[in-house]
Coordinates of C-alpha atoms and ligand atoms in Angstrom, one line a residue:
M16 CA 0.0 0.0 0.0
R17 CA 1.5 3.2 1.1
K18 CA 5.0 1.8 1.1
K19 CA 5.1 1.7 -2.7
V20 CA 3.9 5.3 -3.0
L21 CA 6.4 6.3 -0.4
A22 CA 9.2 4.5 -2.1
A23 CA 8.3 6.3 -5.3
I24 CA 8.3 9.7 -3.6
M25 CA 11.6 9.0 -1.9
A26 CA 13.1 7.8 -5.2
A27 CA 11.9 11.0 -6.9
A28 CA 13.2 13.1 -4.0
M29 CA 16.6 11.4 -4.3
V30 CA 16.7 12.2 -8.0
A31 CA 15.7 15.8 -7.3
L32 CA 18.3 16.1 -4.6
T33 CA 21.1 14.6 -6.6
A34 CA 20.2 17.1 -9.3
C35 CA 20.3 20.0 -6.8
A36 CA 23.5 18.9 -5.4
A37 CA 25.1 18.7 -8.8
A38 CA 23.8 22.2 -9.6
A39 CA 25.2 23.6 -6.4
P40 CA 25.8 26.2 -5.1
A41 CA 22.7 27.9 -6.7
P42 CA 19.7 27.1 -4.6
A43 CA 17.1 25.1 -6.4
P44 CA 14.4 27.7 -7.3
A45 CA 11.1 25.9 -6.7
A46 CA 12.8 23.5 -4.4
E47 CA 10.2 24.3 -1.8
P48 CA 9.3 20.7 -0.8
A49 CA 6.1 20.8 -2.8
A50 CA 3.9 21.1 0.2
T51 CA 3.1 17.5 -0.4
E52 CA -0.3 16.6 0.7
E53 CA 0.0 13.5 2.8
A54 CA 0.8 10.5 0.5
A55 CA -2.6 9.7 -0.9
P56 CA -3.9 6.5 0.6
A57 CA -3.2 4.2 -2.4
E58 CA -5.3 1.2 -3.2
E59 CA -5.0 -1.5 -0.7
E60 CA -2.3 -4.0 -1.6
A61 CA -0.6 -6.8 0.1
A62 CA 0.4 -6.6 3.7
P63 CA 2.6 -3.7 4.5
A64 CA 6.2 -4.7 4.9
E65 CA 8.3 -3.0 7.5
E66 CA 6.7 0.3 8.4
E67 CA 9.3 1.4 10.9
A68 CA 10.8 4.8 10.7
A69 CA 13.1 5.1 7.7
P70 CA 16.5 6.6 8.4
A71 CA 17.1 10.3 7.6
E72 CA 19.6 9.3 4.9
D73 CA 16.6 8.2 2.8
A74 CA 15.9 11.9 2.3
G75 CA 19.4 12.5 0.9
G76 CA 20.8 13.7 4.2
L77 CA 17.9 16.1 4.7
I78 CA 16.1 16.2 8.0
K79 CA 12.6 14.9 7.4
V80 CA 9.9 17.0 9.0
G81 CA 6.1 16.4 8.9
F82 CA 3.9 19.5 9.7
A83 CA 0.2 19.0 10.4
Q84 CA -1.1 22.5 9.9
V85 CA -4.6 23.6 11.1
G86 CA -5.8 24.8 7.7
H87 CA -6.0 28.0 5.8
E88 CA -8.8 29.9 7.6
S89 CA -7.1 33.2 8.1
D90 CA -4.4 35.7 7.2
W91 CA -2.6 34.6 10.4
R92 CA -2.6 31.0 9.2
T93 CA -1.2 31.9 5.8
A94 CA 1.7 33.7 7.4
S95 CA 2.3 30.8 9.7
T96 CA 2.4 28.3 6.8
K97 CA 4.7 30.5 4.8
S98 CA 7.0 30.9 7.7
C99 CA 7.2 27.2 8.3
Q100 CA 7.8 26.5 4.6
D101 CA 10.5 29.1 4.4
V102 CA 12.3 27.8 7.5
F103 CA 12.0 24.1 6.7
S104 CA 13.1 24.4 3.1
T105 CA 15.5 22.1 1.2
E106 CA 18.0 24.9 1.1
N107 CA 18.0 24.9 4.8
G108 CA 18.5 21.1 4.9
Y109 CA 14.9 19.9 5.4
D110 CA 12.5 17.6 3.6
L111 CA 9.1 19.0 4.6
S112 CA 5.9 17.1 4.4
F113 CA 3.2 19.7 4.8
V114 CA -0.5 18.8 5.4
D115 CA -3.2 21.4 5.4
C116 CA -5.8 19.7 7.7
D117 CA -8.6 22.1 6.7
N118 CA -9.8 22.5 10.3
D119 CA -10.7 18.8 10.5
E120 CA -9.6 17.1 13.7
A121 CA -9.8 13.6 12.3
A122 CA -7.7 14.6 9.2
Q123 CA -5.1 16.1 11.5
K124 CA -4.7 12.8 13.4
E125 CA -4.5 11.0 10.1
A126 CA -1.8 13.4 8.9
V127 CA 0.3 12.6 12.0
R128 CA -0.1 8.9 11.5
S129 CA 0.9 9.3 7.9
F130 CA 4.1 11.0 9.1
I131 CA 4.8 8.1 11.3
E132 CA 4.4 5.7 8.4
Q133 CA 6.7 7.9 6.3
G134 CA 9.3 7.6 9.0
V135 CA 9.9 11.3 9.4
D136 CA 12.5 12.5 11.8
Y137 CA 10.3 15.1 13.6
I138 CA 6.6 15.9 13.7
I139 CA 5.3 19.4 14.1
I140 CA 1.6 19.8 15.1
D141 CA -0.5 22.9 15.3
P142 CA -3.4 21.3 17.2
I143 CA -6.8 22.4 15.9
I144 CA -8.3 21.4 19.2
A145 CA -6.5 21.3 22.6
T146 CA -7.7 17.8 23.6
G147 CA -7.8 14.3 22.3
W148 CA -4.1 13.9 21.6
D149 CA -2.7 11.3 24.0
T150 CA -3.3 8.2 21.8
V151 CA -1.7 9.6 18.7
L152 CA 1.2 11.2 20.6
T153 CA 1.8 7.8 22.3
E154 CA 2.1 6.4 18.8
C155 CA 4.7 9.0 17.9
E156 CA 6.5 8.2 21.1
D157 CA 6.4 4.5 20.3
A158 CA 7.8 5.2 16.8
G159 CA 10.6 7.3 18.5
I160 CA 9.6 10.4 16.6
P161 CA 9.9 13.7 18.7
V162 CA 6.8 16.0 18.4
I163 CA 7.1 19.7 18.6
V164 CA 3.8 21.7 19.1
I165 CA 3.5 25.1 17.5
D166 CA 1.0 27.8 18.2
R167 CA -2.1 26.2 19.8
T168 CA -1.5 24.0 22.8
I169 CA -2.2 20.4 23.6
D170 CA -3.8 20.3 27.0
D171 CA -4.4 16.6 27.7
S172 CA -1.0 15.0 27.0
D173 CA 2.6 15.9 27.7
K174 CA 4.1 13.5 25.2
Y175 CA 5.7 16.2 23.2
V176 CA 9.1 17.8 23.4
S177 CA 8.3 21.5 23.3
W178 CA 5.5 23.9 22.7
V179 CA 6.3 27.2 20.9
G180 CA 3.5 29.8 20.8
S181 CA 1.7 32.8 22.2
D182 CA 0.0 33.3 25.6
F183 CA -3.7 33.4 24.6
L184 CA -5.0 34.0 28.1
T185 CA -2.9 37.1 28.4
E186 CA -4.1 38.3 25.0
G187 CA -7.7 38.0 26.2
K188 CA -6.9 39.8 29.5
A189 CA -5.0 42.5 27.7
A190 CA -7.9 43.2 25.4
A191 CA -10.2 43.5 28.4
E192 CA -7.9 45.6 30.5
W193 CA -7.3 47.9 27.6
L194 CA -11.1 48.2 27.2
K195 CA -11.5 49.1 30.9
A196 CA -8.9 51.9 30.6
Y197 CA -10.2 53.1 27.3
A198 CA -13.9 53.2 28.4
A199 CA -12.9 55.1 31.5
A200 CA -11.0 57.6 29.4
Q201 CA -14.0 58.0 27.1
G202 CA -16.5 58.3 30.0
I203 CA -18.2 55.1 29.0
T204 CA -19.7 53.6 32.1
E205 CA -21.6 50.6 30.8
I206 CA -20.1 47.8 28.7
N207 CA -22.5 45.5 26.8
A208 CA -20.3 43.2 24.8
L209 CA -20.8 40.6 22.1
I210 CA -18.0 38.1 21.4
I211 CA -17.4 36.3 18.2
Q212 CA -15.2 33.3 19.2
G213 CA -12.7 31.3 17.4
T214 CA -12.9 27.6 16.8
I215 CA -14.4 26.2 19.9
G216 CA -12.0 24.0 21.9
S217 CA -8.9 25.5 20.3
S218 CA -6.5 26.9 22.9
A219 CA -6.5 30.2 21.1
Q220 CA -10.3 30.5 21.5
I221 CA -10.2 29.2 25.1
G222 CA -7.5 31.6 26.2
R223 CA -9.0 34.7 24.5
T224 CA -12.5 34.0 25.7
D225 CA -11.5 33.1 29.3
G226 CA -9.1 36.0 29.6
F227 CA -11.7 38.6 28.5
Q228 CA -14.5 37.0 30.5
E229 CA -12.4 37.0 33.7
V230 CA -12.0 40.8 33.5
A231 CA -15.6 41.2 32.4
D232 CA -16.8 39.3 35.5
R233 CA -14.5 41.3 37.8
E234 CA -15.8 44.6 36.3
G235 CA -19.4 43.6 36.2
W236 CA -19.7 44.0 32.4
T237 CA -22.5 42.4 30.5
V238 CA -21.5 39.9 27.9
L239 CA -24.7 39.7 25.9
D240 CA -23.7 36.7 23.8
K241 CA -20.8 34.6 22.5
Q242 CA -20.8 32.5 19.4
T243 CA -18.2 31.0 17.2
G244 CA -17.2 32.4 13.8
D245 CA -14.6 29.6 13.4
F246 CA -11.8 32.1 12.9
T247 CA -13.1 32.9 9.3
E248 CA -14.4 36.0 7.7
A249 CA -17.6 34.2 6.5
G250 CA -18.2 32.9 10.0
G251 CA -17.7 36.4 11.6
Q252 CA -20.2 37.9 9.1
E253 CA -22.8 35.3 9.8
V254 CA -22.6 35.5 13.6
M255 CA -22.6 39.3 13.4
E256 CA -25.6 39.4 11.2
S257 CA -27.5 37.4 13.7
F258 CA -26.2 39.5 16.6
C259 CA -27.3 42.7 14.8
K260 CA -30.8 41.3 14.6
S261 CA -31.0 39.9 18.1
Y262 CA -29.3 42.7 20.0
A263 CA -30.1 45.8 17.9
G264 CA -29.3 48.9 19.8
K265 CA -28.1 47.0 22.9
F266 CA -24.4 46.5 22.4
N267 CA -21.5 48.9 22.4
V268 CA -18.5 46.5 22.2
V269 CA -17.8 43.7 19.7
V270 CA -14.9 41.4 20.3
C271 CA -13.7 39.3 17.4
E272 CA -11.2 36.5 18.3
N273 CA -9.3 37.1 15.0
D274 CA -9.0 39.8 12.3
N275 CA -10.7 37.7 9.7
E276 CA -13.8 37.5 11.8
A277 CA -13.6 41.2 12.3
F278 CA -13.6 41.8 8.6
G279 CA -16.8 39.8 8.3
A280 CA -18.4 41.5 11.3
M281 CA -17.7 44.9 9.8
T282 CA -19.5 43.9 6.6
A283 CA -22.5 42.7 8.7
M284 CA -22.5 46.0 10.8
D285 CA -22.2 48.0 7.6
N286 CA -25.3 46.3 6.2
A287 CA -27.2 46.8 9.5
G288 CA -26.2 50.4 9.7
V289 CA -24.2 50.0 12.9
T290 CA -21.1 52.2 13.1
Y291 CA -17.9 51.1 14.7
G292 CA -14.4 52.4 15.5
P293 CA -13.3 55.4 17.6
G294 CA -16.2 57.8 18.2
N295 CA -18.8 55.5 16.8
D296 CA -21.6 53.2 18.2
V297 CA -19.3 50.2 18.7
I298 CA -15.8 49.7 20.1
L299 CA -14.4 46.9 17.9
I300 CA -11.7 44.8 19.4
S301 CA -9.7 42.2 17.4
Y302 CA -6.8 39.8 17.7
D303 CA -4.0 38.8 15.4
A304 CA -2.9 42.3 14.1
C305 CA -2.2 41.0 10.6
T306 CA -1.4 43.7 8.0
A307 CA -5.0 44.0 6.9
G308 CA -6.1 44.2 10.5
L309 CA -3.7 47.1 11.2
E310 CA -4.9 48.8 8.1
D311 CA -8.3 48.8 9.6
V312 CA -7.0 50.2 12.8
K313 CA -5.3 53.0 10.9
A314 CA -8.6 53.6 9.0
G315 CA -10.4 54.0 12.3
K316 CA -12.5 50.9 12.0
I317 CA -10.9 48.4 14.5
T318 CA -10.4 50.3 17.8
A319 CA -7.6 48.1 19.1
D320 CA -5.9 45.0 17.8
F321 CA -4.1 42.4 20.0
E322 CA -1.3 40.7 18.2
C323 CA -0.6 37.0 18.0
N324 CA 2.7 36.5 16.3
P325 CA 2.5 33.8 13.6
L326 CA 6.3 33.7 12.9
A327 CA 7.2 30.9 15.4
A328 CA 8.8 28.6 12.9
P329 CA 12.4 29.9 13.4
T330 CA 12.0 29.2 17.1
V331 CA 10.7 25.7 16.3
E332 CA 13.7 25.1 14.2
G333 CA 15.9 26.1 17.2
V334 CA 14.1 23.4 19.2
L335 CA 14.7 20.9 16.5
Q336 CA 18.4 21.8 16.2
T337 CA 18.8 21.5 20.0
L338 CA 17.4 17.9 19.7
Q339 CA 19.7 17.2 16.7
S340 CA 22.7 18.1 18.8
G341 CA 21.5 15.9 21.7
G342 CA 20.3 18.8 23.9
T343 CA 17.1 19.2 25.9
P344 CA 14.9 22.1 24.7
E345 CA 12.6 23.9 27.1
K346 CA 9.1 22.5 27.4
Q347 CA 7.4 25.9 26.8
I348 CA 8.7 28.7 24.7
L349 CA 6.6 31.9 24.5
V350 CA 6.6 34.0 21.4
P351 CA 6.1 37.7 22.4
D352 CA 3.1 39.7 21.1
N353 CA 2.4 43.5 20.8
W354 CA -0.8 45.5 21.2
Y355 CA -1.8 48.1 18.6
A356 CA -4.1 51.1 18.4
L357 CA -4.2 54.6 17.0
K358 CA -2.6 57.3 19.1
D359 CA -5.8 58.6 20.6
Q360 CA -6.8 55.1 21.6
I361 CA -3.6 54.3 23.4
V362 CA -4.2 54.2 27.2
D363 CA -2.2 52.9 30.2
F364 CA -3.2 49.5 31.5
S365 CA -1.7 46.4 33.1
V366 CA -2.3 42.7 33.0
D367 CA -1.9 40.8 36.3
G368 CA 0.0 43.7 37.7
N369 CA 2.4 44.0 34.7
A370 CA 2.3 47.4 32.9
Q371 CA 1.6 47.0 29.2
S372 CA 2.7 49.2 26.4
M373 CA 0.9 49.7 23.1
I374 CA 2.3 50.5 19.7
E375 CA 0.8 53.3 17.6
V376 CA -0.3 52.2 14.2
T377 CA 1.5 54.1 11.5
D378 CA 2.2 53.3 7.8
D379 CA 5.7 52.2 8.8
V380 CA 4.3 49.8 11.4
I381 CA 1.8 48.4 8.9
A382 CA 4.6 47.9 6.3
A383 CA 6.7 46.0 8.8
Q384 CA 3.9 43.7 10.0
Y385 CA 3.3 40.1 8.8
Ligands
LIG192 O1 -5.6 33.8 15.9 C1 -6.4 32.8 13.9 C2 -6.1 31.5 13.4 O2 -4.2 29.7 16.4 C3 -3.5 31.8 17.1 O3 -5.8 30.7 14.5 C4 -4.0 30.9 16.0 C5 -5.3 31.5 15.5 C6 -5.3 32.9 14.9 O4 -7.0 31.0 12.5 O5 -6.4 33.8 13.0

């Protein structure tokens, strides 16, 4: 079955690599390891022969890495994928097997199992959902393949080497603590918020929702409703359309758990005649701070944007290289984030007693953003 397909892929890779080596030192142009979808499950054939991990030399000396990516739901995700493909390129000594799991939890587990069958040297997982991982991580462990978790966390198993990502709970608290300070500065005494959540059960959603809610509870704000927009623009628009009908005239804050949801929510509010941004009906808060999100901050649409940095791949490579040289990487490695607003929306606030600073959105800041 798969073995035949894999053998063919490996043979092709060997040919390509030999060709590249011969043509050195010029880097192979489209040598990006063809973001190979997981080897298509070929027709069932005779019993699989040995399925144990093939040695790294099969990839022509390249380090074989399998990356089970969440999907392609947002600008953030696109940046994360590009970063990983840039870092784990053949030029850098890697043979990357990339699988876009299209936000499908079962497909993501399948992708990990296909990496085990391929005998990769390392597996990188960005877990769609935070739970349900112990069985497949045990399989990775049994196969002797180290797993590195990127971005979202795995909360019900510790059978991975390291996690590299952002602190989503702090992001949620930061958004709410900023809102408290901003509302006070504007003389707004009542908060009636609607929350468009990310994919339910993802650690990014859990952290942002819980962090915001913790402050909301402490401050006695009203959270009128929370519904998921699945981190997509279409999802954000759909949820906001229904919110605009159900809560017309009753809300003054909308929190979108990523920029793409905010783009959709703005369309829905435009259609419903709700104004948003500084000085308007609704304070619009978003997360990610991708380029297009910051452009909307600059345009006075999004009131504040709380970054989540998608460029964690170089740090993941550091973890992998530590393992290669026999070292022990740290279990948790945080990627730092920044908070953004226009000058007049920048206020002093702290999170858990730590003073925060905000970055003023200018054209230069936007140009430098992912
Ligand atoms: O905020 C969102 C993406 O996991 C932090 O996933 C990531 C989130 C990000 O779809 O845009």
